[in-house]
XYZ file of C-alpha atoms in Angstrom:
669
model
C 21.956 -139.684 -9.481
C 21.649 -142.113 -12.255
C 20.467 -139.282 -14.888
C 23.112 -136.893 -13.652
C 25.532 -139.519 -14.192
C 24.030 -140.574 -17.715
C 24.089 -136.838 -18.710
C 28.054 -136.211 -17.808
C 29.008 -139.432 -19.924
C 26.944 -138.134 -22.685
C 28.546 -134.795 -22.531
C 31.867 -136.209 -22.299
C 31.743 -138.413 -24.688
C 30.558 -136.178 -27.211
C 32.911 -133.089 -26.069
C 35.731 -135.625 -26.574
C 34.854 -136.053 -30.221
C 34.325 -132.263 -30.464
C 37.424 -131.429 -29.001
C 39.837 -133.508 -31.820
C 37.750 -133.423 -35.028
C 37.157 -129.981 -36.866
C 33.907 -129.120 -38.599
C 31.360 -130.453 -35.895
C 28.117 -129.093 -36.505
C 27.635 -125.425 -35.308
C 25.110 -126.151 -32.792
C 27.032 -128.658 -30.980
C 26.875 -126.196 -27.873
C 25.056 -126.370 -24.402
C 25.362 -129.004 -21.768
C 22.183 -131.318 -23.100
C 22.671 -132.858 -26.677
C 18.931 -133.674 -26.471
C 17.265 -130.636 -25.104
C 19.695 -128.472 -27.566
C 18.833 -130.837 -30.722
C 22.551 -131.428 -31.219
C 22.649 -132.103 -35.217
C 23.354 -135.667 -35.927
C 22.244 -136.931 -32.362
C 19.204 -138.546 -32.279
C 17.341 -138.782 -28.826
C 14.242 -140.690 -27.534
C 12.694 -139.443 -24.259
C 15.731 -137.580 -23.765
C 18.124 -140.207 -24.047
C 20.689 -140.467 -26.766
C 19.749 -143.517 -28.962
C 22.101 -142.869 -32.241
C 24.978 -140.844 -33.207
C 25.020 -140.482 -36.907
C 27.539 -137.695 -38.489
C 27.282 -138.649 -42.143
C 28.415 -136.334 -44.735
C 29.515 -133.649 -42.442
C 32.812 -132.779 -43.846
C 33.933 -133.801 -40.385
C 38.467 -133.657 -40.279
C 40.399 -135.033 -38.094
C 41.235 -138.744 -36.338
C 39.295 -140.618 -33.873
C 40.550 -140.271 -30.545
C 42.564 -142.818 -28.971
C 40.271 -142.607 -25.716
C 37.057 -143.192 -27.713
C 36.556 -146.103 -25.174
C 34.960 -143.010 -23.140
C 31.569 -144.194 -24.764
C 31.688 -147.553 -23.466
C 30.206 -146.197 -19.986
C 27.289 -145.030 -22.301
C 27.087 -148.462 -23.388
C 26.773 -150.169 -19.908
C 23.294 -148.068 -19.332
C 21.928 -150.104 -22.619
C 19.682 -152.530 -20.501
C 18.544 -149.918 -18.394
C 17.511 -147.097 -20.379
C 18.938 -146.792 -23.710
C 20.217 -148.582 -27.220
C 23.114 -146.882 -28.513
C 24.651 -146.829 -31.950
C 27.878 -145.504 -32.879
C 25.896 -145.890 -36.444
C 27.625 -143.763 -39.018
C 30.704 -141.785 -39.119
C 30.368 -142.125 -43.109
C 31.117 -140.275 -45.909
C 33.736 -137.520 -43.977
C 36.816 -137.763 -46.131
C 38.459 -135.711 -43.914
C 38.611 -138.031 -41.358
C 41.739 -139.907 -41.621
C 44.341 -142.252 -39.838
C 43.550 -145.595 -38.198
C 40.719 -146.776 -35.834
C 42.029 -146.675 -32.560
C 42.311 -150.709 -31.196
C 40.516 -148.937 -27.814
C 37.406 -149.224 -30.297
C 37.481 -152.689 -28.953
C 36.360 -151.692 -25.692
C 32.863 -150.332 -26.751
C 31.487 -153.754 -25.736
C 27.732 -153.189 -26.414
C 28.104 -151.397 -29.867
C 25.735 -153.575 -32.366
C 26.391 -151.347 -35.562
C 29.718 -149.981 -36.800
C 29.336 -147.686 -39.976
C 32.314 -146.251 -41.182
C 31.835 -145.775 -44.998
C 33.487 -144.000 -47.570
C 35.709 -141.740 -45.393
C 39.699 -141.640 -45.299
C 40.771 -144.217 -42.739
C 43.889 -146.050 -43.366
C 45.997 -148.603 -41.631
C 45.199 -152.016 -40.627
C 41.655 -153.028 -39.520
C 42.002 -153.510 -35.763
C 41.618 -156.878 -34.419
C 39.972 -155.619 -31.128
C 36.907 -155.278 -33.252
C 36.260 -158.942 -32.905
C 35.607 -158.383 -29.282
C 32.504 -156.507 -29.750
C 30.270 -159.540 -29.481
C 27.151 -157.668 -30.005
C 27.878 -156.086 -33.223
C 25.541 -157.446 -36.205
C 26.532 -154.903 -38.755
C 29.996 -153.943 -39.899
C 30.593 -151.626 -42.475
C 33.936 -150.571 -43.316
C 34.025 -150.166 -47.226
C 35.068 -147.318 -49.387
C 38.150 -146.191 -47.104
C 41.993 -147.032 -47.255
C 42.232 -149.655 -44.914
C 45.368 -152.103 -45.839
C 46.933 -155.425 -44.589
C 45.033 -158.576 -43.978
C 41.719 -159.121 -42.577
C 41.862 -159.591 -39.141
C 41.183 -163.369 -38.133
C 39.661 -161.921 -35.021
C 36.374 -161.125 -37.025
C 35.606 -164.971 -37.017
C 34.559 -164.263 -33.230
C 31.651 -161.877 -34.085
C 29.057 -164.497 -33.842
C 26.228 -162.514 -34.194
C 27.535 -160.419 -37.086
C 24.699 -160.434 -40.001
C 26.567 -158.067 -42.308
C 30.012 -157.642 -42.985
C 31.546 -155.064 -45.763
C 35.070 -154.581 -46.301
C 34.768 -153.835 -49.922
C 36.552 -151.014 -51.933
C 39.837 -150.992 -49.587
C 43.490 -151.950 -49.863
C 43.449 -155.461 -48.122
C 45.843 -158.025 -48.932
C 46.476 -161.387 -48.079
C 44.447 -164.219 -47.559
C 41.082 -164.984 -46.486
C 41.421 -166.149 -42.819
C 39.990 -169.520 -41.991
C 39.948 -170.831 -38.456
C 42.139 -173.927 -37.045
C 42.840 -175.269 -33.512
C 43.884 -171.808 -32.059
C 42.894 -169.272 -34.505
C 39.574 -167.814 -35.498
C 38.667 -167.423 -38.747
C 35.574 -166.092 -41.339
C 34.240 -169.636 -41.722
C 33.062 -169.333 -37.968
C 30.426 -166.461 -39.041
C 27.626 -168.677 -38.817
C 25.068 -166.047 -38.940
C 26.412 -163.947 -41.479
C 24.202 -163.233 -44.738
C 26.323 -160.511 -46.515
C 30.097 -161.016 -47.058
C 31.300 -158.258 -49.108
C 35.003 -158.124 -49.947
C 35.297 -156.819 -53.757
C 37.708 -154.612 -54.873
C 40.422 -155.262 -52.679
C 43.805 -157.124 -53.224
C 43.044 -160.427 -51.742
C 45.017 -163.401 -52.610
C 45.277 -166.776 -52.092
C 42.398 -169.386 -52.988
C 38.578 -169.418 -51.883
C 38.323 -171.246 -48.725
C 36.299 -174.278 -48.923
C 35.188 -173.996 -45.571
C 33.236 -171.163 -46.624
C 30.607 -173.288 -47.307
C 29.944 -173.993 -43.787
C 28.531 -170.631 -43.493
C 24.996 -171.744 -45.012
C 23.270 -168.538 -43.515
C 25.166 -166.663 -46.702
C 22.586 -164.847 -48.954
C 25.381 -162.589 -50.873
C 28.961 -163.590 -51.530
C 31.557 -160.900 -53.412
C 34.744 -161.617 -53.936
C 34.938 -160.205 -57.239
C 38.263 -157.512 -58.367
C 40.437 -159.427 -56.029
C 43.842 -161.568 -56.824
C 42.339 -164.883 -55.628
C 43.726 -167.856 -57.361
C 42.952 -171.717 -57.896
C 39.940 -173.610 -58.382
C 36.548 -172.446 -56.872
C 35.674 -174.905 -53.985
C 33.496 -177.921 -55.023
C 31.312 -177.347 -52.195
C 30.364 -173.733 -52.822
C 26.816 -175.309 -53.808
C 26.447 -175.994 -50.550
C 25.338 -172.334 -49.769
C 21.897 -173.005 -50.911
C 20.731 -169.646 -49.292
C 22.979 -167.290 -51.819
C 21.002 -165.503 -54.561
C 23.887 -163.004 -55.358
C 27.337 -164.423 -56.274
C 30.128 -162.295 -57.492
C 33.828 -164.076 -58.400
C 34.665 -162.269 -61.237
C 37.731 -160.176 -62.540
C 40.135 -162.602 -60.369
C 42.949 -165.324 -61.413
C 40.733 -168.120 -60.600
C 41.267 -171.414 -62.738
C 40.215 -175.161 -63.023
C 37.041 -176.076 -64.274
C 33.781 -174.068 -63.457
C 31.838 -175.042 -60.430
C 28.965 -176.935 -60.756
C 26.251 -174.684 -58.659
C 23.313 -177.435 -59.093
C 21.048 -176.883 -55.602
C 21.373 -173.210 -55.445
C 17.682 -173.031 -56.340
C 17.453 -169.525 -54.956
C 20.552 -167.975 -56.898
C 19.231 -164.828 -59.143
C 22.546 -163.624 -59.782
C 26.139 -164.530 -60.899
C 28.872 -163.199 -62.195
C 32.446 -165.257 -62.619
C 33.383 -163.154 -65.597
C 37.154 -162.667 -66.675
C 38.895 -165.646 -64.778
C 40.785 -168.422 -66.661
C 38.698 -171.395 -66.344
C 39.324 -174.325 -68.466
C 37.673 -174.582 -71.769
C 34.115 -176.076 -71.124
C 30.832 -176.343 -73.266
C 27.702 -174.460 -71.805
C 27.258 -176.088 -68.696
C 23.794 -178.224 -68.706
C 23.141 -177.080 -64.947
C 22.501 -173.347 -65.594
C 18.997 -174.552 -66.756
C 18.593 -176.261 -63.258
C 18.697 -172.378 -61.678
C 15.231 -171.728 -61.619
C 15.587 -168.214 -59.914
C 18.261 -166.741 -61.948
C 17.590 -163.417 -63.336
C 21.252 -162.328 -64.561
C 23.704 -164.450 -65.673
C 27.719 -163.037 -66.542
C 29.971 -165.080 -67.869
C 32.077 -162.963 -70.036
C 35.567 -164.327 -71.057
C 35.280 -167.872 -69.206
C 35.929 -170.334 -71.736
C 32.234 -171.085 -72.695
C 32.139 -173.072 -76.036
C 29.694 -175.058 -78.195
C 25.862 -174.043 -78.336
C 23.461 -172.402 -75.645
C 20.659 -175.149 -75.170
C 17.227 -173.713 -76.033
C 16.300 -174.910 -72.668
C 18.109 -172.309 -71.056
C 16.043 -169.279 -72.276
C 12.978 -170.955 -70.518
C 14.081 -170.258 -67.008
C 11.227 -168.190 -65.701
C 12.815 -165.119 -63.890
C 15.682 -164.611 -66.630
C 16.460 -160.983 -67.247
C 19.790 -160.544 -68.641
C 22.246 -162.951 -70.304
C 25.717 -161.710 -70.992
C 28.376 -164.227 -72.546
C 30.783 -161.875 -74.597
C 34.434 -163.185 -75.700
C 33.758 -166.723 -75.157
C 33.753 -169.703 -77.980
C 30.003 -169.869 -78.249
C 29.160 -171.595 -81.539
C 26.611 -172.718 -83.890
C 22.920 -171.557 -84.577
C 21.721 -169.504 -81.589
C 18.012 -170.424 -81.201
C 16.134 -169.205 -78.268
C 12.885 -170.868 -78.875
C 9.356 -169.847 -78.778
C 9.019 -170.656 -74.867
C 11.678 -168.118 -73.639
C 10.991 -166.021 -70.294
C 8.582 -163.213 -70.635
C 11.240 -161.018 -68.652
C 14.340 -161.635 -71.070
C 15.426 -158.120 -72.014
C 18.692 -158.765 -72.869
C 21.234 -161.130 -74.663
C 24.655 -160.255 -74.890
C 26.649 -162.399 -77.199
C 29.377 -160.385 -78.948
C 32.683 -161.591 -79.832
C 31.732 -165.192 -80.122
C 31.464 -167.934 -83.146
C 27.718 -167.969 -83.578
C 27.024 -168.253 -87.194
C 23.397 -168.076 -87.535
C 20.367 -167.247 -85.685
C 17.085 -168.728 -85.394
C 14.659 -165.721 -85.479
C 11.115 -166.225 -84.753
C 7.566 -164.151 -85.472
C 7.222 -161.495 -82.351
C 10.903 -161.674 -80.873
C 11.512 -158.185 -79.570
C 14.781 -159.045 -77.017
C 17.762 -156.832 -77.460
C 20.364 -159.215 -79.050
C 24.113 -158.397 -79.733
C 25.709 -160.270 -82.165
C 28.631 -158.087 -83.352
C 31.954 -159.765 -83.654
C 30.244 -163.055 -84.607
C 30.758 -164.641 -88.402
C 26.663 -164.224 -88.543
C 27.740 -160.634 -88.631
C 30.133 -160.924 -91.469
C 28.010 -162.998 -93.196
C 25.459 -160.481 -93.159
C 27.961 -157.803 -93.653
C 26.589 -156.086 -90.902
C 23.410 -155.455 -92.052
C 21.186 -157.392 -89.314
C 20.109 -155.108 -86.839
C 21.754 -157.336 -84.034
C 25.034 -156.547 -85.402
C 25.511 -153.049 -83.984
C 28.189 -152.663 -81.169
C 26.805 -152.268 -78.080
C 27.778 -152.289 -74.496
C 26.795 -153.589 -73.026
C -11.634 -180.820 -59.871
C -11.801 -183.346 -57.336
C -14.655 -185.270 -56.457
C -15.965 -186.260 -52.839
C -19.064 -187.566 -51.102
C -20.831 -186.272 -47.910
C -23.770 -187.756 -45.559
C -26.977 -186.262 -46.116
C -27.039 -184.902 -42.847
C -24.045 -183.091 -42.864
C -22.723 -185.010 -39.897
C -20.041 -187.654 -39.444
C -21.336 -191.059 -38.534
C -20.704 -191.777 -34.457
C -18.492 -195.239 -33.522
C -21.087 -197.314 -31.837
C -20.583 -199.596 -28.951
C -21.605 -203.319 -28.991
C -25.371 -203.717 -29.792
C -25.900 -199.770 -30.765
C -26.508 -198.565 -34.315
C -25.733 -195.109 -35.938
C -28.906 -193.553 -36.362
C -29.872 -191.102 -39.425
C -28.918 -188.054 -37.180
C -25.746 -189.646 -36.670
C -26.577 -190.610 -32.840
C -25.924 -194.155 -31.410
C -29.003 -195.964 -30.703
C -30.403 -199.441 -29.428
C -31.845 -201.543 -32.127
C -35.565 -202.292 -31.592
C -35.661 -206.356 -31.426
C -39.201 -206.671 -29.601
C -42.238 -208.933 -31.034
C -44.568 -206.831 -33.260
C -48.570 -207.426 -31.608
C -51.266 -205.827 -33.260
C -52.192 -203.798 -30.304
C -49.031 -201.989 -30.678
C -49.311 -201.220 -34.248
C -50.740 -197.888 -33.595
C -47.715 -197.393 -31.332
C -45.245 -198.189 -33.882
C -46.916 -196.201 -36.683
C -47.048 -193.064 -34.362
C -43.377 -193.518 -33.596
C -42.191 -194.095 -37.222
C -44.094 -190.648 -38.017
C -42.579 -188.779 -35.280
C -39.545 -190.015 -35.500
C -39.437 -189.093 -39.112
C -40.892 -185.411 -38.074
C -37.921 -184.998 -35.742
C -35.261 -186.273 -38.834
C -37.045 -183.940 -41.406
C -36.554 -181.027 -38.701
C -32.907 -182.109 -37.826
C -32.034 -181.604 -41.732
C -33.844 -178.516 -41.818
C -31.980 -176.970 -39.272
C -28.939 -178.564 -40.430
C -29.324 -177.119 -43.879
C -30.428 -173.754 -42.096
C -26.794 -173.719 -39.928
C -24.682 -174.647 -42.991
C -26.180 -171.858 -45.050
C -25.748 -169.217 -42.347
C -22.416 -170.216 -41.895
C -21.783 -170.290 -45.775
C -23.160 -166.532 -45.212
C -20.876 -165.633 -42.554
C -17.870 -166.733 -44.242
C -18.713 -165.076 -47.368
C -19.271 -161.873 -45.816
C -16.254 -162.579 -43.669
C -14.172 -162.787 -46.740
C -15.635 -159.598 -48.270
C -14.623 -157.684 -45.056
C -11.620 -159.200 -44.313
C -8.840 -159.528 -46.818
C -7.198 -162.027 -44.846
C -10.070 -164.440 -44.257
C -8.863 -167.423 -46.549
C -5.152 -167.091 -45.072
C -3.811 -169.594 -43.148
C -1.139 -168.426 -40.500
C 0.085 -171.590 -39.875
C 1.568 -172.179 -43.117
C 5.159 -170.622 -43.961
C 3.640 -169.733 -47.411
C 1.171 -167.728 -45.872
C -1.219 -169.846 -48.215
C -1.756 -166.792 -50.544
C -1.438 -167.432 -54.169
C 2.008 -166.282 -55.752
C 3.542 -165.676 -52.318
C 7.233 -166.337 -52.472
C 9.617 -166.334 -49.706
C 7.767 -164.506 -47.335
C 7.614 -165.666 -43.534
C 4.793 -165.726 -41.480
C 5.480 -164.605 -37.953
C 3.660 -164.860 -34.964
C 2.757 -161.690 -32.732
C 4.529 -163.291 -29.828
C 8.102 -163.466 -32.238
C 7.614 -160.231 -33.213
C 7.153 -158.733 -29.600
C 10.381 -160.214 -28.566
C 12.564 -159.494 -31.592
C 11.709 -156.116 -31.197
C 12.106 -155.947 -27.194
C 8.428 -155.596 -26.807
C 8.043 -152.829 -29.347
C 10.364 -150.732 -27.018
C 10.422 -146.850 -27.748
C 14.231 -147.276 -28.071
C 13.428 -149.514 -31.108
C 10.854 -146.732 -32.506
C 12.443 -145.666 -35.754
C 9.566 -143.900 -37.595
C 6.160 -143.325 -37.676
C 3.811 -142.589 -40.366
C -0.182 -142.828 -40.979
C -0.086 -146.683 -41.200
C 1.439 -146.584 -37.725
C 4.764 -147.109 -36.433
C 8.266 -148.921 -37.429
C 10.739 -151.009 -35.041
C 14.118 -151.933 -35.629
C 14.042 -155.684 -34.686
C 16.699 -158.709 -34.464
C 15.789 -162.125 -35.676
C 17.617 -165.245 -33.878
C 19.992 -165.275 -36.758
C 21.213 -161.762 -36.178
C 19.468 -160.522 -39.028
C 18.153 -156.452 -38.564
C 14.660 -156.203 -39.703
C 12.300 -153.178 -39.611
C 8.692 -154.316 -38.539
C 6.187 -151.759 -39.818
C 3.149 -152.165 -37.377
C -0.550 -150.685 -38.034
C -2.606 -148.818 -35.339
C -3.355 -151.149 -32.933
C -6.435 -153.466 -33.390
C -7.153 -151.327 -36.707
C -8.458 -152.944 -39.882
C -7.730 -149.491 -41.722
C -5.556 -150.274 -44.297
C -6.012 -153.790 -44.505
C -5.855 -153.934 -48.344
C -2.978 -152.394 -48.758
C -1.595 -154.543 -45.953
C -2.627 -157.285 -48.368
C -1.336 -155.871 -51.344
C 1.917 -154.924 -50.076
C 2.645 -158.722 -49.206
C 1.324 -160.117 -52.411
C 3.317 -157.347 -54.243
C 6.604 -157.555 -52.424
C 7.100 -161.115 -52.323
C 7.258 -161.489 -55.673
C 9.931 -158.882 -56.766
C 13.546 -159.110 -56.069
C 15.895 -155.642 -57.027
C 18.437 -154.352 -55.321
C 16.461 -150.695 -55.746
C 13.133 -152.700 -54.240
C 13.214 -153.243 -50.422
C 12.643 -156.730 -49.658
C 10.033 -158.419 -47.726
C 10.998 -160.589 -45.140
C 7.772 -161.840 -43.808
C 4.327 -160.599 -41.848
C 1.654 -161.064 -39.116
C -1.658 -160.668 -38.715
C -3.100 -162.635 -35.805
C -4.042 -160.524 -32.737
C -6.008 -158.213 -34.266
C -2.352 -157.232 -35.653
C -1.255 -156.436 -38.901
C 2.567 -155.865 -39.432
C 4.939 -156.181 -42.233
C 8.752 -157.430 -41.637
C 11.222 -155.728 -44.140
C 14.960 -155.940 -44.601
C 16.596 -153.313 -42.283
C 17.751 -150.121 -44.176
C 19.858 -148.389 -42.269
C 20.108 -144.938 -43.319
C 16.363 -144.171 -43.243
C 14.128 -142.083 -45.780
C 15.592 -139.659 -48.638
C 13.773 -137.002 -47.048
C 15.229 -137.482 -43.762
C 18.541 -136.661 -45.454
C 17.193 -134.051 -47.563
C 16.058 -132.335 -44.518
C 19.088 -132.588 -42.582
C 17.317 -134.740 -39.806
C 19.291 -137.750 -40.544
C 22.776 -135.835 -40.356
C 23.677 -137.313 -44.055
C 24.461 -134.518 -46.297
C 24.185 -135.480 -49.936
C 26.033 -133.693 -52.772
C 24.720 -133.304 -56.377
C 26.572 -136.529 -57.417
C 25.247 -138.842 -54.649
C 22.031 -137.053 -55.284
C 22.264 -137.911 -58.926
C 22.982 -141.785 -57.955
C 19.951 -142.132 -55.495
C 17.603 -140.743 -58.549
C 19.221 -143.262 -61.173
C 18.720 -145.750 -58.263
C 15.124 -144.872 -57.582
C 14.270 -144.902 -61.383
C 16.131 -148.592 -62.140
C 13.564 -149.688 -59.381
C 10.859 -148.484 -60.860
C 12.011 -149.436 -64.199
C 12.059 -153.133 -63.033
C 8.670 -152.650 -61.585
C 6.993 -151.356 -64.732
C 8.937 -153.434 -67.501
C 10.505 -156.993 -65.467
C 7.950 -157.540 -62.715
C 5.140 -160.091 -64.096
C 2.386 -158.553 -64.120
C 3.958 -155.050 -64.214
C 3.493 -152.874 -61.078
C 2.714 -148.949 -60.664
C 3.712 -147.758 -57.518
C 1.319 -144.483 -57.634
C 2.923 -143.214 -54.461
C 6.746 -142.138 -55.119
C 7.824 -139.353 -52.765
C 10.777 -139.102 -50.576
C 9.376 -140.493 -47.563
C 9.040 -143.815 -49.574
C 12.836 -143.840 -50.915
C 15.242 -145.714 -48.453
C 18.772 -145.692 -48.179
C 21.304 -148.502 -47.473
C 24.152 -148.414 -45.722
C 25.747 -147.106 -49.401
C 23.468 -144.666 -50.050
C 21.610 -146.622 -53.037
C 18.106 -146.003 -53.193
C 15.498 -148.838 -52.426
C 11.680 -148.167 -53.347
C 9.412 -148.875 -50.638
C 5.732 -148.743 -49.161
C 3.571 -150.559 -51.911
C 0.431 -150.067 -50.045
C -0.994 -147.904 -52.728
C 0.347 -149.905 -55.851
C -1.716 -151.569 -58.703
C -1.151 -154.421 -60.816
C -1.306 -153.668 -64.793
C -3.981 -156.088 -66.075
C -5.393 -157.056 -62.845
C -8.156 -159.513 -63.943
C -9.991 -158.552 -60.740
C -9.838 -154.764 -61.004
C -10.450 -154.399 -65.005
C -8.789 -151.319 -65.966
C -6.385 -150.110 -63.615
C -5.644 -146.362 -63.021
C -1.961 -144.931 -62.951
C -2.762 -141.952 -61.481
C -0.829 -140.638 -58.342
C -1.916 -141.703 -55.133
C -1.575 -140.812 -51.530
C -0.645 -137.845 -49.322
C 1.722 -135.149 -51.136
C 2.225 -132.890 -48.182
C 5.269 -134.646 -46.858
C 7.467 -133.072 -49.909
C 5.821 -129.958 -49.782
C 5.493 -129.160 -46.184
C 5.129 -125.177 -46.877
C 2.537 -125.332 -49.387
C -1.075 -126.093 -47.474
C -2.265 -126.236 -51.050
C -0.931 -129.607 -51.664
C -1.908 -131.418 -48.294
C -3.657 -134.510 -48.634
C -4.038 -134.198 -52.448
C -5.015 -137.861 -54.164
């Protein structure tokens, strides 16, 4: 009876969409969406788990009785995990989101990107307590941000960018919720709207934040002084507003790698000394921000610095980047300042733009930098390799570290032979014990050496968050029990992919973050070196077009990698139509450019450079905005790896997945 009721609800809900929308997939026929293979409907064990109708040219309006899907949701804990995952990139989908969407109480993902939705965002979305991802960007939504969204205590991702939203950023008070209550949020993306008012100081309470984008709005007033309490933020965009007052002091934001405060009306100030404390900074963009004075040489020594854009300011004096500048630094754009000279040192190959500075007037523009461009510890040990025992009164520690009674009798001539014999016998026993100890010690060393040679993880310490791996940065060591819990015991409903390495499961961390858990084949060390390589490589790279590593697990015979969750799957799935996302040529071009940028970062800016060697559509993931992210580093190599000597850059891996109809290409390496 449950199965009949289940099928009825699925058919009713999906046909409700079919009859009110135009251009639905032509194979939406029959009474069984799983058995008939309806396009955009993904099933697991004949149960609907995801509805994805991206880029299908759908037209019409969402039905007001969309709550008919709520009955389907009530079965989640019994048989399914349902996602109204994606109706994105259907420009013909217009009108408002019906308020009845608030009845889909089990909804976890709501992704409506790049369509034609308009009107206010319904405050009823704030009642979807299971929601972890809400992406409504690139539509025509207007009006204020509903303060009820602050009730989404499990929300991890909130993207309202590229709409027509207005009014102030809502904050909580005694009677009304606000966005400062999103204590598990990591991404708040509000760029390119018409938001006004000031940046709320209570935003500093959302200390889980990793990305904050408020750029291209009409925000006014000073930046809150407590913004530096957001110590987990790695991307901060405040550019193109009407912010005033002094530049905020962001000392303490040690993981900040991208900052843009351009085109605001901050007070004039000398180049801040606290910039030099941002040890993770890769990109600093401060165009038209009233900066003046000289840039200190120490700033260029930031180890991760790649790009510096300080156009249209009042920087002056002599530019000197020193001789110890970051080996990743590629661009310094200082157009339209008051720099009068440049101290050039041997071997300087950084792209430097000084057009519009007195320096270029004095050199009459002949300098190559004047073209207009866009921009041994000691230790002691016992001979017998043992620890002296703690002995009670009238006992002494013997040479083999055991307790014994001291001899206190008298020596008589008749017992001399006994004494000598005992001494000799004891010496022999001690010698034998010593030899046995040396033998055991050597065998143990051999076993450890063999283990290290056969097991790439033998020297790793799983009890340390850093993994005790050289150059491992930011990746967390998970226990098997933790990942088992986060993936609902590796349930089939959380299975989102399978490959030669093993299976990939969707998981939710306690803070609400969605992750993808890549699990090797059960109790198999096959691919162990690839596993180790991927951890070491991904923990040191950070780029918007490269998938981020969250952590790993290597206990109980398991090898698992934990990545950020990329909602739109692989490029191959979209190209083949499996994902339901249809890619026009402009989106394909953007994906190609994003992939190229990711590879350029790996080749030129990663230290040391990384060669992927297995680029194919299966290894390019698409995020919620269809941005490309390079993934799967199991076959990658480091250039200049001293342990490997010369490293070949030839392509490796299985090519057949990209050319399914050509058997001659199968498993070429």
